[in-house]
Coordinates of C-alpha atoms and ligand atoms in Angstrom, one line a residue:
M1 CA 37.0 39.2 69.9
I2 CA 38.2 36.4 72.1
L3 CA 42.2 35.8 71.9
P4 CA 43.3 32.3 70.9
D5 CA 44.7 30.0 73.6
S6 CA 47.7 29.7 71.4
K7 CA 48.8 33.4 72.1
I8 CA 52.4 34.1 73.0
E9 CA 53.2 37.0 75.3
L10 CA 55.8 39.3 74.0
A11 CA 55.9 42.2 76.2
R12 CA 54.2 43.5 79.2
R13 CA 54.4 47.0 80.4
G14 CA 52.4 49.4 82.7
N15 CA 49.0 49.6 80.8
K16 CA 49.4 47.0 78.1
V17 CA 50.4 43.4 77.0
V18 CA 51.5 42.6 73.4
Y19 CA 50.7 39.3 72.4
D20 CA 51.9 37.0 69.1
L21 CA 48.7 35.6 67.4
G22 CA 50.6 33.8 65.0
D23 CA 50.2 36.0 61.8
K24 CA 49.0 38.9 63.7
I25 CA 50.0 41.0 66.7
A26 CA 47.6 42.3 69.4
K27 CA 48.4 45.2 71.7
V28 CA 45.8 44.9 74.5
F29 CA 45.5 47.8 76.7
N30 CA 44.2 47.9 80.2
D31 CA 41.2 50.6 81.3
T32 CA 43.7 53.4 82.3
K33 CA 44.4 54.1 78.5
P34 CA 41.9 56.0 77.0
V35 CA 40.2 54.3 74.1
S36 CA 40.9 57.5 71.8
D37 CA 44.7 56.8 72.4
V38 CA 44.3 53.1 70.9
F39 CA 42.5 54.6 68.0
N40 CA 44.9 57.5 67.3
E41 CA 47.8 54.7 67.3
A42 CA 45.8 53.0 64.9
L43 CA 45.3 56.0 62.8
N44 CA 49.1 57.0 62.9
L45 CA 49.8 53.3 61.9
A46 CA 47.4 53.5 58.8
R47 CA 48.9 57.3 57.6
I48 CA 52.3 55.6 58.0
N49 CA 51.3 52.5 56.0
E50 CA 50.0 54.9 53.5
C51 CA 52.9 57.1 53.1
G52 CA 54.8 53.9 52.3
I53 CA 57.3 53.4 55.2
R54 CA 57.9 49.7 55.9
S55 CA 55.9 49.0 59.1
P56 CA 53.2 46.4 60.4
K57 CA 49.8 46.8 58.6
A58 CA 47.1 48.3 60.7
L59 CA 44.2 45.9 60.8
E60 CA 41.7 46.5 63.4
V61 CA 40.9 48.2 66.8
T62 CA 38.6 46.0 68.7
E63 CA 37.5 45.1 72.1
V64 CA 38.9 42.0 73.8
E65 CA 36.6 39.6 75.8
G66 CA 37.3 36.6 77.8
D67 CA 40.2 35.9 80.2
T68 CA 42.0 38.8 78.9
T69 CA 40.3 42.2 78.4
G70 CA 40.5 45.6 77.0
W71 CA 40.6 47.4 74.0
A72 CA 43.3 46.2 71.5
L73 CA 45.0 47.2 68.3
L74 CA 45.6 44.5 65.8
T75 CA 48.4 44.4 63.3
S76 CA 50.1 42.1 60.8
K77 CA 53.1 40.5 62.5
V78 CA 56.7 41.0 60.8
P79 CA 58.7 37.8 61.4
G80 CA 61.9 38.6 62.3
T81 CA 64.2 39.8 65.5
T82 CA 64.2 43.5 66.8
L83 CA 67.6 45.5 66.5
A84 CA 67.7 45.7 70.2
E85 CA 67.9 41.9 70.2
K86 CA 70.7 41.8 67.6
M87 CA 72.7 44.5 69.4
E88 CA 72.4 42.7 72.7
A89 CA 73.4 39.0 71.3
E90 CA 76.4 40.4 69.2
P91 CA 77.5 43.4 71.1
Q92 CA 80.9 43.1 68.8
R93 CA 78.5 44.3 66.0
F94 CA 77.0 47.3 67.9
G95 CA 78.4 49.7 65.4
E96 CA 77.2 47.6 62.1
Y97 CA 73.6 47.8 63.7
L98 CA 73.9 51.5 64.7
E99 CA 74.7 52.3 61.1
Q100 CA 71.4 50.3 59.9
F101 CA 69.4 52.2 62.7
V102 CA 70.7 55.7 61.8
D103 CA 70.4 55.2 58.0
L104 CA 66.7 53.9 58.6
Q105 CA 65.8 56.9 61.0
I106 CA 67.3 59.4 58.1
E107 CA 65.0 57.5 55.7
I108 CA 62.0 57.8 57.5
H109 CA 62.9 61.8 58.1
H110 CA 62.3 62.1 54.2
Y111 CA 58.8 61.3 54.5
T112 CA 56.0 63.7 55.1
S113 CA 52.3 62.9 56.3
P114 CA 50.4 66.2 56.2
L115 CA 47.5 64.8 58.2
L116 CA 49.7 63.3 61.0
N117 CA 49.3 65.1 64.4
R118 CA 51.7 67.8 64.6
Q119 CA 54.8 67.6 67.1
R120 CA 54.8 71.2 68.2
D121 CA 51.1 71.0 69.4
K122 CA 51.9 68.0 71.1
Y123 CA 55.0 69.4 72.9
A124 CA 53.2 72.5 73.8
R125 CA 50.1 70.3 75.3
M126 CA 52.7 68.1 77.2
I127 CA 54.7 71.0 78.6
G128 CA 51.6 73.0 79.3
G129 CA 50.2 70.1 81.6
L130 CA 53.4 69.3 83.1
E131 CA 53.3 69.6 87.0
A132 CA 56.7 68.6 87.7
I133 CA 58.1 72.0 86.7
N134 CA 56.9 75.4 87.8
A135 CA 55.3 78.1 85.8
T136 CA 58.9 80.0 85.1
Q137 CA 60.3 76.7 83.8
R138 CA 57.1 75.8 81.6
Y139 CA 57.5 79.5 80.3
N140 CA 61.1 78.9 79.3
L141 CA 60.5 75.7 77.6
M142 CA 57.3 77.3 75.6
E143 CA 59.5 80.0 74.2
R144 CA 62.4 77.7 73.4
L145 CA 59.9 75.5 71.6
D146 CA 58.3 78.4 69.6
G147 CA 61.8 79.7 68.4
M148 CA 62.6 76.4 66.7
K149 CA 62.7 76.0 63.1
K150 CA 59.2 74.7 61.7
E151 CA 59.4 71.6 59.9
F152 CA 56.9 68.9 58.9
K153 CA 58.6 65.4 58.4
V154 CA 57.6 62.1 59.8
C155 CA 59.1 61.6 63.3
H156 CA 58.2 58.3 64.9
G157 CA 58.7 60.0 68.4
D158 CA 60.0 56.6 70.1
F159 CA 62.5 55.6 67.8
N160 CA 64.8 52.9 69.6
P161 CA 66.1 49.5 68.6
T162 CA 63.2 47.7 70.3
N163 CA 61.0 49.3 67.7
V164 CA 63.0 48.2 64.5
I165 CA 62.4 44.9 63.2
V166 CA 65.1 43.0 61.3
G167 CA 62.5 40.9 59.1
D168 CA 63.3 37.4 58.0
D169 CA 63.2 38.9 54.3
G170 CA 66.2 40.9 55.3
E171 CA 64.2 44.2 55.3
L172 CA 64.0 46.6 58.2
Y173 CA 60.4 47.4 59.5
V174 CA 59.4 49.9 62.2
C175 CA 56.5 49.3 64.7
D176 CA 55.0 51.1 67.5
W177 CA 54.0 54.4 66.0
A178 CA 52.0 55.6 68.9
H179 CA 53.9 58.7 69.3
A180 CA 54.2 59.4 65.5
T181 CA 53.9 63.2 64.7
Q182 CA 54.8 65.4 61.8
G183 CA 57.8 67.8 63.0
A184 CA 61.5 68.6 63.3
P185 CA 63.9 65.6 63.0
A186 CA 66.3 67.0 65.2
A187 CA 63.5 66.6 68.1
D188 CA 62.9 63.0 67.2
V189 CA 66.8 62.8 67.1
A190 CA 66.9 64.3 70.8
M191 CA 64.2 61.7 72.0
T192 CA 66.4 58.7 70.5
Y193 CA 69.5 60.5 72.0
L194 CA 67.8 60.6 75.7
L195 CA 66.5 56.9 75.2
F196 CA 69.8 55.5 74.6
A197 CA 71.2 57.7 77.2
L198 CA 69.2 56.1 79.9
G199 CA 71.2 52.9 79.3
S200 CA 74.5 54.3 78.3
K201 CA 76.1 57.6 77.6
E202 CA 78.6 56.2 75.4
Q203 CA 76.0 54.7 73.1
A204 CA 74.1 57.7 73.1
E205 CA 77.0 59.8 71.9
A206 CA 78.1 57.4 69.2
Y207 CA 74.4 57.5 68.0
L208 CA 74.3 61.4 67.9
D209 CA 77.7 61.6 66.0
L210 CA 76.6 59.1 63.5
Y211 CA 73.2 60.7 62.9
C212 CA 74.6 64.0 62.6
E213 CA 77.3 63.3 60.4
R214 CA 75.2 61.1 57.7
A215 CA 72.3 63.5 57.8
D216 CA 74.3 66.8 57.8
M217 CA 72.5 68.0 60.8
P218 CA 74.3 70.2 63.5
K219 CA 74.5 68.5 67.0
Q220 CA 73.9 72.2 68.5
V221 CA 70.2 71.9 67.0
V222 CA 69.6 68.4 68.5
R223 CA 70.9 69.8 72.2
Q224 CA 68.4 72.9 71.7
W225 CA 65.5 70.3 71.3
M226 CA 66.8 68.2 74.5
P227 CA 65.1 70.2 77.2
I228 CA 61.7 70.1 75.4
V229 CA 61.6 66.5 74.6
A230 CA 63.0 65.5 77.9
A231 CA 60.0 67.5 79.5
S232 CA 57.6 65.9 77.3
E233 CA 59.0 62.3 78.1
L234 CA 58.4 63.6 81.8
A235 CA 54.8 64.3 81.1
R236 CA 54.4 60.8 79.6
K237 CA 55.2 59.1 82.9
R238 CA 56.7 56.1 81.7
D239 CA 59.0 54.0 83.7
L240 CA 62.1 56.4 82.9
E241 CA 64.2 57.9 85.4
E242 CA 62.7 61.2 86.6
S243 CA 65.9 62.7 88.0
F244 CA 67.5 61.9 84.6
L245 CA 65.0 63.6 82.7
M246 CA 64.8 66.6 85.2
S247 CA 68.3 67.2 84.6
W248 CA 67.9 67.5 81.0
I249 CA 65.2 70.1 81.8
D250 CA 67.8 71.8 84.2
V251 CA 70.8 71.8 82.3
F252 CA 70.3 74.6 80.3
D253 CA 70.9 78.1 81.4
Y254 CA 67.7 80.1 80.9
Q255 CA 69.2 83.5 82.1
Ligands
ATP301 N1 53.9 43.8 64.3 C1 55.0 43.0 65.0 N2 55.4 42.0 64.6 C2 56.4 41.6 65.2 N3 56.6 42.1 66.4 C3 56.1 42.9 66.8 C4 55.1 43.6 66.3 N4 54.6 44.5 66.8 C5 55.1 44.6 68.1 N5 56.3 43.6 68.0 C6 57.1 43.0 69.3 O1 56.5 43.5 70.3 C7 57.5 44.4 71.1 C8 56.4 45.5 71.7 O2 55.5 46.1 70.8 P1 55.3 47.7 70.7 O3 56.9 48.5 70.5 O4 54.5 48.1 69.9 O5 54.8 48.3 72.1 P2 55.5 48.9 73.3 O6 57.0 49.3 73.1 O7 55.0 48.4 74.5 O8 54.6 50.2 73.3 P3 55.0 51.8 73.8 O9 56.4 52.2 73.3 O10 53.9 52.6 72.9 O11 54.8 51.7 75.2 C9 58.3 45.1 70.1 O12 59.4 45.3 70.7 C10 58.5 44.0 69.2 O13 59.5 43.0 69.4
MG302 MG1 57.8 49.6 71.5

């Protein structure tokens, strides 16, 4: 397909550009992104659509030609504003938005989707291939992963306020299911905690307190996941602070 001239750029990151096409959204990847990852994101989204979680609808995976080229994922557009934009525009209401955010994540963690990729397999693969740490550290992380309770709940994998859209209809929708798996909610919480902590330690602690209180989850379990989640994030090589993630991998005593 060829993208219309009327398209509006919403976000530009390392390997992709997100466009608003009016009634649809196109996430267009450059050629460093394996095509199978684009299809995987589409498949994740289709599974999430099928289990009933409010999210954009997966429409197609297509090769874009013309001025903009690359493989693209097309989804329905959810008209609205992200929770991140709301939090920034009204910092005095941060607490209120955080409550909505946490309740939504807890709601997602009640869903199951038995065909989604498994979180444990994904972490094991990422730790196994991580060059930034040595074999001893990798072994410690793998052992830690093996010891964690086995659960099979829907986990978004990148749950942060930029991926939550407050729809014009007043409902909350969740986008960006590229990293979704079935697994342990506490691991998903550890990821969200790390994402908050990159910007503000205070917000991260407020988030963790609220999630654990409302979900009746021990904070210690979330903390046990942190080195594993930090290592997997390091393997993703996003723009996140490498030294920050390394400090989370090192923080625990491996004696
Ligand atoms: N279906 C949609 N409807 C409305 N807005 C959307 C939709 N999909 C994406 N957006 C907007 O575009 C932004 C970027 O999209 P998305 O989160 O999917 O990409 P990303 O964060 O770059 O991906 P990744 O986390 O996989 O690197 C979102 O934060 C949101 O503001
Ligand atoms: Mg996103």
